[in-house]
Amino acid sequence: MPERSGVRLSKLNIGLIVLLLFLAYVIFNIISYLGKPKIYSYEVTTGSLAKNNIYEAVAIRSETVMYANDSGYIDYFARETEHVGIGDLVYSIDQSGIINDLIAQSNGGENTLTNDDLEDLKKEVVSFCALYDDTNFARTYDFLYNIDGMVLKLANKNMLEQISQANSTSDSIKLCYADTTGYVVYSTDGYESLSLNGINAEIFNKDTYERNQLITSSLVDKGQETYKLITSDDWYLAIQLEPERAEELQNSGYVTVKFLEDQRLVTASINVIQEGDDFFGIIALNQSVPCYATERFIEIELITEEQTGLKIPVSAIVRKEFYIVPEEYAFEPSGENSFYFCIKTFKEDGTLSAETISLQVYDLVDGYYYVDDDALQIGDYLLKDGGASEYAVAMRGELTGVYNINMGYASFRKINILYQNEEYAIVSSNSIYGLRQYDFIVLDASAVQEDDFIYE
């Protein structure tokens, strides 16, 4: 009886051990499966991407700052961005305060402005409301100064006759006229002397940018800034560029510029300059000066053609190394995009021999094949002409591509990227070693290796 009990116990222990091993195996496989990255496919289709062509440009103009010849109360009569000619009244300097007294004694109200004046004010308010953006609240102050200057100019214009009468009895009022033609601007920012020769990355730094509003002052000292004139209709917009974009725009010569503030479109020439490692685009304009005369930083969009081709996600793109061998060492095709090569080998007895191998070709550049590196190593020799010529395998190079999974395993395919943004890339279609429409590729290239079997 004890022996039979021992046998039953032994069989029970063996069965339990087998069961535990089986459970361990199942658990291990479940954990391994869950631990592997999930592989998803992506079907390649034709698509397009609009380039990111929005820039914050710096305006470069011919600007001259004017200064007060006397001290006193200042009153402006030219509206900001108005074009004045030689001899046009811009402002007055009142040393005695007579003009301020006349303005204070005037009735004010709507009857001091004509219907045309009120219509101009209404247009300014409507335009500001239409373009208002919470993210750029600072422009509210620009609008305030603009309206302030407009109202002052309109109101003061109605006082000219009274000023002339007052000035006939007193020489304390100095009327200041433009001594050259140009567009009036009532602010300065230190960029007035900026030229095309002074463009660098620092001028695009808005953190250090300050604008001085001149029209807010009621008293000025002799020699103080009073206004500035933009003296030419020719002006420039400077933008910062990445090297690849710089080359593209330099070759284009002309661009269509959209001003995002009011959606105005203009066509202009563009030139690219380089300062150290930085590239800048210089857009030459000869119109619309008064529309943006008060702005130094102007948001624009360059309107260019969309890039069209095969559209793939950026996550599918991978770079892979290959051996580079001369095209003439391939002597006949061995399959689709593969060729036979002759490689030098040594027999067990040390005698020289030759072996024929098939190598997958991934690209052809300037007479050299990029071939799979699994069958070669540095120091191998390829032979041709019966061994009369040989080539030492040494050169390596990288290709950009994706993993094609049409056949159920990961196969590298080279791509030629035409354009890409953060999410997608547009690549050439129907290239010899590349992708075709409706191919399936791995969505996340980091999840697989070459020749991995694919399961979803």
Short mmCIF file of C-alpha atoms in Angstrom, two decimals:
data_model
loop_
_atom_site.label_atom_id
_atom_site.label_comp_id
_atom_site.label_asym_id
_atom_site.label_seq_id
_atom_site.Cartn_x
_atom_site.Cartn_y
_atom_site.Cartn_z
CA MET A 1 0.00 0.00 0.00
CA PRO A 2 2.70 2.57 0.77
CA GLU A 3 4.40 1.89 -2.58
CA ARG A 4 1.17 2.41 -4.54
CA SER A 5 0.55 5.68 -2.70
CA GLY A 6 4.04 6.83 -3.63
CA VAL A 7 3.37 6.04 -7.31
CA ARG A 8 0.09 8.00 -7.30
CA LEU A 9 1.88 10.95 -5.60
CA SER A 10 4.66 10.87 -8.17
CA LYS A 11 2.16 10.89 -11.07
CA LEU A 12 0.28 13.76 -9.42
CA ASN A 13 3.46 15.78 -9.00
CA ILE A 14 4.48 15.25 -12.64
CA GLY A 15 1.02 16.29 -13.88
CA LEU A 16 1.09 19.38 -11.70
CA ILE A 17 4.55 20.32 -12.95
CA VAL A 18 3.48 19.90 -16.59
CA LEU A 19 0.39 22.04 -15.96
CA LEU A 20 2.43 24.74 -14.27
CA LEU A 21 4.95 24.73 -17.12
CA PHE A 22 2.15 25.04 -19.66
CA LEU A 23 0.60 27.95 -17.74
CA ALA A 24 3.99 29.61 -17.50
CA TYR A 25 4.46 29.20 -21.26
CA VAL A 26 1.04 30.74 -21.97
CA ILE A 27 1.64 33.62 -19.59
CA PHE A 28 5.09 34.23 -21.11
CA ASN A 29 3.63 34.40 -24.63
CA ILE A 30 0.84 36.72 -23.53
CA ILE A 31 3.32 39.05 -21.86
CA SER A 32 5.63 38.91 -24.90
CA TYR A 33 2.74 39.70 -27.23
CA LEU A 34 1.54 42.58 -25.09
CA GLY A 35 5.09 43.87 -24.80
CA LYS A 36 5.63 44.01 -28.55
CA PRO A 37 4.72 47.27 -30.24
CA LYS A 38 1.50 47.08 -32.19
CA ILE A 39 2.26 47.36 -35.90
CA TYR A 40 -0.19 49.30 -38.02
CA SER A 41 -0.18 49.66 -41.78
CA TYR A 42 -0.82 52.76 -43.86
CA GLU A 43 -2.05 52.76 -47.45
CA VAL A 44 -0.10 55.16 -49.64
CA THR A 45 -2.29 57.54 -51.66
CA THR A 46 -1.78 60.63 -53.77
CA GLY A 47 -2.16 63.89 -51.87
CA SER A 48 -0.85 67.39 -51.45
CA LEU A 49 0.51 69.66 -48.75
CA ALA A 50 0.41 73.42 -48.66
CA LYS A 51 3.73 74.80 -47.48
CA ASN A 52 3.99 76.70 -44.25
CA ASN A 53 4.67 80.10 -45.76
CA ILE A 54 3.69 82.44 -42.93
CA TYR A 55 6.41 84.83 -41.79
CA GLU A 56 6.74 87.85 -39.55
CA ALA A 57 8.55 90.32 -41.79
CA VAL A 58 10.50 93.43 -40.85
CA ALA A 59 9.66 96.49 -42.93
CA ILE A 60 12.61 98.49 -44.30
CA ARG A 61 11.79 101.93 -45.68
CA SER A 62 13.37 105.30 -46.48
CA GLU A 63 12.51 107.13 -43.26
CA THR A 64 13.54 110.56 -42.00
CA VAL A 65 12.91 111.71 -38.42
CA MET A 66 11.96 115.38 -37.94
CA TYR A 67 12.77 117.40 -34.84
CA ALA A 68 11.21 120.45 -33.13
CA ASN A 69 12.90 123.80 -33.81
CA ASP A 70 11.23 125.38 -30.75
CA SER A 71 9.76 124.40 -27.40
CA GLY A 72 6.08 124.65 -26.56
CA TYR A 73 2.67 123.06 -26.95
CA ILE A 74 2.44 120.90 -30.07
CA ASP A 75 -0.68 120.38 -32.16
CA TYR A 76 -0.77 118.14 -35.24
CA PHE A 77 -2.68 118.94 -38.42
CA ALA A 78 -1.56 116.19 -40.82
CA ARG A 79 -3.23 112.84 -40.38
CA GLU A 80 -0.94 109.86 -39.79
CA THR A 81 -0.04 108.02 -43.05
CA GLU A 82 -1.23 111.09 -45.02
CA HIS A 83 1.01 112.07 -47.92
CA VAL A 84 2.28 115.63 -47.56
CA GLY A 85 4.09 117.77 -50.04
CA ILE A 86 6.70 120.45 -49.59
CA GLY A 87 5.12 123.35 -47.74
CA ASP A 88 2.16 121.41 -46.30
CA LEU A 89 1.35 122.13 -42.66
CA VAL A 90 2.19 119.23 -40.36
CA TYR A 91 2.08 120.68 -36.84
CA SER A 92 2.35 123.88 -34.85
CA ILE A 93 4.39 124.88 -31.81
CA ASP A 94 2.52 127.21 -29.45
CA GLN A 95 4.82 128.84 -26.93
CA SER A 96 2.03 130.74 -25.19
CA GLY A 97 -0.82 128.22 -25.10
CA ILE A 98 -3.18 130.28 -27.29
CA ILE A 99 -4.16 127.34 -29.51
CA ASN A 100 -4.98 125.14 -26.52
CA ASP A 101 -7.23 127.90 -25.18
CA LEU A 102 -9.02 128.17 -28.53
CA ILE A 103 -9.55 124.40 -28.68
CA ALA A 104 -10.82 124.36 -25.09
CA GLN A 105 -13.25 127.21 -25.85
CA SER A 106 -14.63 125.53 -29.00
CA ASN A 107 -18.05 123.92 -28.78
CA GLY A 108 -16.75 120.45 -29.68
CA GLY A 109 -19.16 117.62 -30.34
CA GLU A 110 -20.24 116.21 -33.65
CA ASN A 111 -20.87 119.63 -35.19
CA THR A 112 -17.09 120.25 -35.34
CA LEU A 113 -16.68 117.36 -37.79
CA THR A 114 -18.13 116.98 -41.25
CA ASN A 115 -20.04 113.92 -42.40
CA ASP A 116 -16.96 112.84 -44.38
CA ASP A 117 -14.83 113.16 -41.25
CA LEU A 118 -17.25 111.01 -39.26
CA GLU A 119 -17.34 108.44 -42.06
CA ASP A 120 -13.53 108.17 -41.95
CA LEU A 121 -13.66 107.58 -38.20
CA LYS A 122 -16.33 104.93 -38.65
CA LYS A 123 -14.19 103.07 -41.20
CA GLU A 124 -11.26 103.00 -38.78
CA VAL A 125 -13.40 101.54 -35.98
CA VAL A 126 -15.03 98.91 -38.22
CA SER A 127 -11.65 97.85 -39.64
CA PHE A 128 -10.18 97.46 -36.15
CA CYS A 129 -13.14 95.38 -34.93
CA ALA A 130 -12.95 93.09 -37.96
CA LEU A 131 -9.25 92.37 -37.48
CA TYR A 132 -9.16 92.29 -33.67
CA ASP A 133 -7.26 89.37 -32.15
CA ASP A 134 -6.92 88.65 -28.42
CA THR A 135 -3.42 87.25 -28.97
CA ASN A 136 -2.20 90.63 -30.23
CA PHE A 137 -3.84 93.00 -27.76
CA ALA A 138 -0.97 95.50 -28.10
CA ARG A 139 -2.50 96.60 -31.40
CA THR A 140 -5.38 98.06 -29.39
CA TYR A 141 -3.03 100.82 -28.24
CA ASP A 142 -1.95 101.45 -31.83
CA PHE A 143 -5.62 101.82 -32.75
CA LEU A 144 -6.13 104.22 -29.83
CA TYR A 145 -3.21 106.41 -30.92
CA ASN A 146 -4.38 106.30 -34.53
CA ILE A 147 -7.91 107.43 -33.61
CA ASP A 148 -6.52 110.03 -31.23
CA GLY A 149 -4.32 111.46 -33.95
CA MET A 150 -7.14 111.34 -36.50
CA VAL A 151 -9.55 113.22 -34.22
CA LEU A 152 -6.92 115.79 -33.32
CA LYS A 153 -6.07 116.35 -36.95
CA LEU A 154 -9.74 116.75 -37.94
CA ALA A 155 -10.55 119.00 -35.01
CA ASN A 156 -7.40 121.08 -35.34
CA LYS A 157 -8.01 121.51 -39.06
CA ASN A 158 -11.21 123.38 -38.18
CA MET A 159 -9.17 125.68 -35.94
CA LEU A 160 -6.76 126.84 -38.64
CA GLU A 161 -8.70 130.02 -39.39
CA GLN A 162 -8.76 131.00 -35.72
CA ILE A 163 -5.06 130.16 -35.42
CA SER A 164 -4.27 132.42 -38.36
CA GLN A 165 -6.15 135.27 -36.66
CA ALA A 166 -4.36 134.63 -33.37
CA ASN A 167 -1.00 134.37 -35.10
CA SER A 168 -1.55 137.78 -36.74
CA THR A 169 -1.45 139.39 -33.30
CA SER A 170 1.28 137.18 -31.79
CA ASP A 171 4.47 135.58 -33.06
CA SER A 172 4.41 132.86 -30.37
CA ILE A 173 2.79 130.35 -32.70
CA LYS A 174 5.20 128.55 -35.04
CA LEU A 175 3.62 126.75 -37.96
CA CYS A 176 5.83 123.86 -39.06
CA TYR A 177 5.68 122.76 -42.70
CA ALA A 178 7.06 119.72 -44.46
CA ASP A 179 10.33 120.49 -46.24
CA THR A 180 10.13 117.29 -48.31
CA THR A 181 7.42 114.98 -49.60
CA GLY A 182 6.43 111.76 -47.85
CA TYR A 183 4.00 109.85 -45.67
CA VAL A 184 3.61 111.18 -42.11
CA VAL A 185 4.12 108.79 -39.19
CA TYR A 186 3.85 109.82 -35.55
CA SER A 187 6.10 107.20 -33.97
CA THR A 188 9.75 106.17 -33.94
CA ASP A 189 11.41 102.86 -33.04
CA GLY A 190 15.13 103.14 -33.79
CA TYR A 191 14.79 101.18 -37.05
CA GLU A 192 14.62 104.33 -39.18
CA SER A 193 18.22 103.98 -40.35
CA LEU A 194 17.93 100.23 -41.03
CA SER A 195 19.10 99.32 -44.54
CA LEU A 196 19.54 96.12 -46.54
CA ASN A 197 23.17 96.06 -45.42
CA GLY A 198 22.18 95.88 -41.76
CA ILE A 199 19.96 92.80 -41.79
CA ASN A 200 20.74 90.19 -39.14
CA ALA A 201 18.85 87.82 -36.85
CA GLU A 202 18.74 90.36 -34.01
CA ILE A 203 16.39 92.77 -35.82
CA PHE A 204 13.67 90.09 -35.72
CA ASN A 205 13.76 89.91 -31.91
CA LYS A 206 10.55 91.58 -30.73
CA ASP A 207 11.51 91.16 -27.07
CA THR A 208 13.85 94.15 -27.37
CA TYR A 209 11.63 96.16 -29.71
CA GLU A 210 10.14 99.43 -28.46
CA ARG A 211 8.05 102.00 -30.26
CA ASN A 212 7.82 105.60 -29.11
CA GLN A 213 4.43 107.21 -29.80
CA LEU A 214 4.98 110.91 -30.45
CA ILE A 215 1.40 112.11 -30.73
CA THR A 216 0.73 111.48 -27.03
CA SER A 217 2.93 114.46 -26.07
CA SER A 218 1.36 117.88 -25.58
CA LEU A 219 4.61 119.66 -24.74
CA VAL A 220 7.87 119.30 -26.65
CA ASP A 221 11.37 120.64 -26.14
CA LYS A 222 13.55 122.04 -28.87
CA GLY A 223 15.33 119.18 -30.65
CA GLN A 224 12.75 116.57 -29.61
CA GLU A 225 11.35 114.12 -32.18
CA THR A 226 8.04 115.34 -33.61
CA TYR A 227 7.28 113.01 -36.54
CA LYS A 228 8.92 111.11 -39.34
CA LEU A 229 8.45 110.96 -43.07
CA ILE A 230 8.55 107.89 -45.30
CA THR A 231 10.10 109.51 -48.34
CA SER A 232 9.81 106.76 -50.98
CA ASP A 233 7.19 104.37 -52.30
CA ASP A 234 9.92 101.74 -52.69
CA TRP A 235 10.29 99.57 -49.59
CA TYR A 236 11.29 96.08 -48.53
CA LEU A 237 10.16 93.22 -46.32
CA ALA A 238 12.88 91.05 -44.75
CA ILE A 239 12.07 87.50 -43.59
CA GLN A 240 14.14 84.76 -41.93
CA LEU A 241 14.54 81.55 -43.94
CA GLU A 242 15.74 78.00 -43.44
CA PRO A 243 18.53 76.94 -45.86
CA GLU A 244 16.31 74.63 -47.95
CA ARG A 245 13.59 77.27 -48.28
CA ALA A 246 16.19 79.92 -49.10
CA GLU A 247 17.44 77.94 -52.10
CA GLU A 248 13.90 77.35 -53.34
CA LEU A 249 12.90 81.01 -53.10
CA GLN A 250 16.14 82.21 -54.68
CA ASN A 251 15.38 80.08 -57.72
CA SER A 252 11.79 81.33 -57.95
CA GLY A 253 12.69 85.02 -58.35
CA TYR A 254 9.13 86.25 -57.73
CA VAL A 255 6.50 85.55 -55.07
CA THR A 256 2.93 86.53 -54.34
CA VAL A 257 2.67 88.13 -50.91
CA LYS A 258 -0.52 88.11 -48.83
CA PHE A 259 -0.69 90.64 -46.00
CA LEU A 260 -2.57 88.78 -43.27
CA GLU A 261 -3.86 91.97 -41.66
CA ASP A 262 -6.17 92.81 -44.56
CA GLN A 263 -5.67 89.90 -47.03
CA ARG A 264 -4.14 92.24 -49.63
CA LEU A 265 -2.22 90.42 -52.39
CA VAL A 266 0.81 91.81 -54.24
CA THR A 267 3.38 90.22 -56.54
CA ALA A 268 6.99 91.14 -55.84
CA SER A 269 10.55 90.07 -56.57
CA ILE A 270 12.51 88.23 -53.90
CA ASN A 271 16.23 87.95 -53.34
CA VAL A 272 18.00 85.77 -50.78
CA ILE A 273 21.06 86.91 -48.84
CA GLN A 274 23.24 85.07 -46.34
CA GLU A 275 24.83 86.51 -43.22
CA GLY A 276 27.01 83.90 -41.53
CA ASP A 277 24.83 80.83 -41.01
CA ASP A 278 21.58 82.81 -41.39
CA PHE A 279 19.51 83.24 -44.55
CA PHE A 280 17.14 86.12 -45.23
CA GLY A 281 14.62 86.79 -47.98
CA ILE A 282 14.35 90.36 -49.24
CA ILE A 283 11.00 91.15 -50.86
CA ALA A 284 11.04 94.36 -52.93
CA LEU A 285 7.78 96.36 -53.06
CA ASN A 286 6.75 99.60 -54.73
CA GLN A 287 3.17 99.96 -53.53
CA SER A 288 0.97 99.94 -50.41
CA VAL A 289 3.37 102.03 -48.31
CA PRO A 290 0.67 104.03 -46.46
CA CYS A 291 -1.33 100.88 -45.66
CA TYR A 292 1.43 99.56 -43.38
CA ALA A 293 3.42 102.73 -42.68
CA THR A 294 2.92 102.50 -38.91
CA GLU A 295 3.92 98.81 -38.70
CA ARG A 296 7.49 97.55 -38.35
CA PHE A 297 6.63 93.86 -37.94
CA ILE A 298 4.14 92.68 -40.55
CA GLU A 299 2.66 89.18 -40.80
CA ILE A 300 2.67 87.91 -44.38
CA GLU A 301 2.10 84.67 -46.26
CA LEU A 302 3.96 83.66 -49.38
CA ILE A 303 1.53 82.11 -51.83
CA THR A 304 3.21 79.23 -53.65
CA GLU A 305 2.01 76.12 -55.44
CA GLU A 306 1.09 73.10 -53.35
CA GLN A 307 3.41 70.09 -53.54
CA THR A 308 1.63 67.03 -54.95
CA GLY A 309 2.77 63.42 -54.84
CA LEU A 310 2.46 60.38 -52.59
CA LYS A 311 1.39 61.46 -49.11
CA ILE A 312 2.86 59.51 -46.19
CA PRO A 313 3.05 60.13 -42.42
CA VAL A 314 6.38 61.36 -41.08
CA SER A 315 6.31 58.55 -38.49
CA ALA A 316 6.80 56.04 -41.33
CA ILE A 317 10.10 57.55 -42.47
CA VAL A 318 13.37 55.84 -41.53
CA ARG A 319 17.04 56.17 -42.49
CA LYS A 320 19.05 53.03 -43.22
CA GLU A 321 22.70 52.32 -44.08
CA PHE A 322 23.83 50.37 -47.16
CA TYR A 323 27.03 49.37 -48.89
CA ILE A 324 27.82 51.32 -52.04
CA VAL A 325 29.28 49.34 -54.97
CA PRO A 326 29.95 50.21 -58.64
CA GLU A 327 27.12 49.48 -61.05
CA GLU A 328 29.44 47.71 -63.54
CA TYR A 329 30.14 44.88 -61.07
CA ALA A 330 26.52 43.63 -61.43
CA PHE A 331 26.45 41.19 -64.33
CA GLU A 332 22.76 40.18 -64.68
CA PRO A 333 19.40 40.64 -62.93
CA SER A 334 18.44 38.05 -60.33
CA GLY A 335 14.92 39.37 -59.67
CA GLU A 336 13.00 42.59 -59.25
CA ASN A 337 15.51 45.27 -58.21
CA SER A 338 18.21 42.66 -57.53
CA PHE A 339 21.37 41.58 -59.39
CA TYR A 340 23.99 38.88 -59.37
CA PHE A 341 27.48 39.82 -58.23
CA CYS A 342 30.69 37.79 -58.14
CA ILE A 343 32.49 37.84 -54.80
CA LYS A 344 36.01 36.60 -54.07
CA THR A 345 36.16 33.75 -51.55
CA PHE A 346 38.73 31.23 -50.28
CA LYS A 347 38.34 27.49 -50.10
CA GLU A 348 39.22 25.45 -47.02
CA ASP A 349 42.64 24.68 -48.52
CA GLY A 350 43.33 28.40 -48.94
CA THR A 351 43.00 28.55 -52.71
CA LEU A 352 41.17 31.49 -54.33
CA SER A 353 37.64 30.93 -55.57
CA ALA A 354 34.64 32.97 -56.72
CA GLU A 355 31.04 32.79 -55.59
CA THR A 356 27.93 34.26 -57.19
CA ILE A 357 25.57 36.07 -54.83
CA SER A 358 22.36 37.99 -55.34
CA LEU A 359 22.11 41.46 -53.83
CA GLN A 360 19.00 43.57 -53.43
CA VAL A 361 19.45 47.05 -54.94
CA TYR A 362 17.78 50.01 -53.21
CA ASP A 363 19.03 52.93 -55.29
CA LEU A 364 21.33 53.93 -58.12
CA VAL A 365 23.25 57.20 -57.72
CA ASP A 366 25.97 58.38 -60.13
CA GLY A 367 26.82 54.85 -61.26
CA TYR A 368 26.83 53.28 -57.79
CA TYR A 369 24.31 50.83 -56.36
CA TYR A 370 23.11 50.98 -52.76
CA VAL A 371 22.89 47.29 -51.84
CA ASP A 372 21.72 45.22 -48.89
CA ASP A 373 24.49 44.95 -46.31
CA ASP A 374 23.49 41.53 -44.91
CA ALA A 375 25.44 39.58 -47.56
CA LEU A 376 28.56 41.79 -47.55
CA GLN A 377 31.10 43.04 -45.09
CA ILE A 378 33.99 45.48 -45.23
CA GLY A 379 37.00 43.79 -46.81
CA ASP A 380 35.05 41.65 -49.28
CA TYR A 381 36.09 41.91 -52.93
CA LEU A 382 33.70 42.01 -55.87
CA LEU A 383 35.05 40.63 -59.17
CA LYS A 384 34.34 41.28 -62.81
CA ASP A 385 35.77 40.21 -66.17
CA GLY A 386 36.68 36.82 -64.77
CA GLY A 387 38.61 38.29 -61.88
CA ALA A 388 40.63 40.76 -63.97
CA SER A 389 39.16 43.64 -61.97
CA GLU A 390 38.16 43.71 -58.33
CA TYR A 391 36.53 46.20 -56.00
CA ALA A 392 37.10 46.31 -52.23
CA VAL A 393 33.82 46.79 -50.36
CA ALA A 394 34.24 49.75 -48.02
CA MET A 395 31.93 52.67 -48.81
CA ARG A 396 28.66 53.01 -46.92
CA GLY A 397 25.85 55.49 -47.28
CA GLU A 398 22.40 56.28 -45.91
CA LEU A 399 19.07 56.36 -47.70
CA THR A 400 15.77 57.80 -46.55
CA GLY A 401 12.82 55.48 -46.95
CA VAL A 402 9.91 53.52 -45.51
CA TYR A 403 9.14 49.86 -44.84
CA ASN A 404 6.90 48.38 -47.54
CA ILE A 405 4.76 45.46 -46.29
CA ASN A 406 2.91 44.38 -49.45
CA MET A 407 4.40 40.88 -49.18
CA GLY A 408 3.77 40.48 -45.44
CA TYR A 409 7.26 41.42 -44.28
CA ALA A 410 9.13 44.71 -43.87
CA SER A 411 11.04 45.65 -47.02
CA PHE A 412 12.88 48.97 -47.21
CA ARG A 413 11.89 51.31 -50.05
CA LYS A 414 13.78 54.50 -50.79
CA ILE A 415 11.78 57.74 -51.00
CA ASN A 416 12.49 61.19 -52.41
CA ILE A 417 10.88 63.80 -50.16
CA LEU A 418 9.50 66.80 -52.04
CA TYR A 419 8.13 68.58 -48.98
CA GLN A 420 7.12 67.78 -45.43
CA ASN A 421 5.59 69.38 -42.38
CA GLU A 422 5.35 68.08 -38.82
CA GLU A 423 2.84 65.32 -39.68
CA TYR A 424 3.10 64.37 -43.36
CA ALA A 425 5.54 64.27 -46.25
CA ILE A 426 4.99 64.41 -50.00
CA VAL A 427 7.29 62.03 -51.90
CA SER A 428 7.91 61.28 -55.57
CA SER A 429 5.73 58.62 -57.15
CA ASN A 430 6.63 55.78 -59.52
CA SER A 431 10.38 55.99 -58.98
CA ILE A 432 12.32 52.83 -59.91
CA TYR A 433 13.22 51.82 -56.37
CA GLY A 434 10.50 53.74 -54.53
CA LEU A 435 6.83 53.65 -53.64
CA ARG A 436 3.71 53.43 -55.74
CA GLN A 437 0.17 54.46 -55.03
CA TYR A 438 -1.80 51.95 -52.93
CA ASP A 439 1.36 50.35 -51.49
CA PHE A 440 1.10 49.45 -47.81
CA ILE A 441 3.81 50.70 -45.46
CA VAL A 442 4.48 50.48 -41.72
CA LEU A 443 2.91 53.47 -39.99
CA ASP A 444 5.61 53.59 -37.27
CA ALA A 445 9.02 52.72 -38.71
CA SER A 446 10.59 52.44 -35.25
CA ALA A 447 8.42 49.38 -34.52
CA VAL A 448 10.07 47.07 -37.08
CA GLN A 449 13.36 46.02 -38.62
CA GLU A 450 14.19 44.98 -42.17
CA ASP A 451 12.62 41.58 -43.08
CA ASP A 452 10.42 41.44 -39.96
CA PHE A 453 7.15 39.56 -40.55
CA ILE A 454 4.18 41.83 -40.08
CA TYR A 455 1.07 41.05 -38.09
CA GLU A 456 -1.71 43.45 -37.14
#
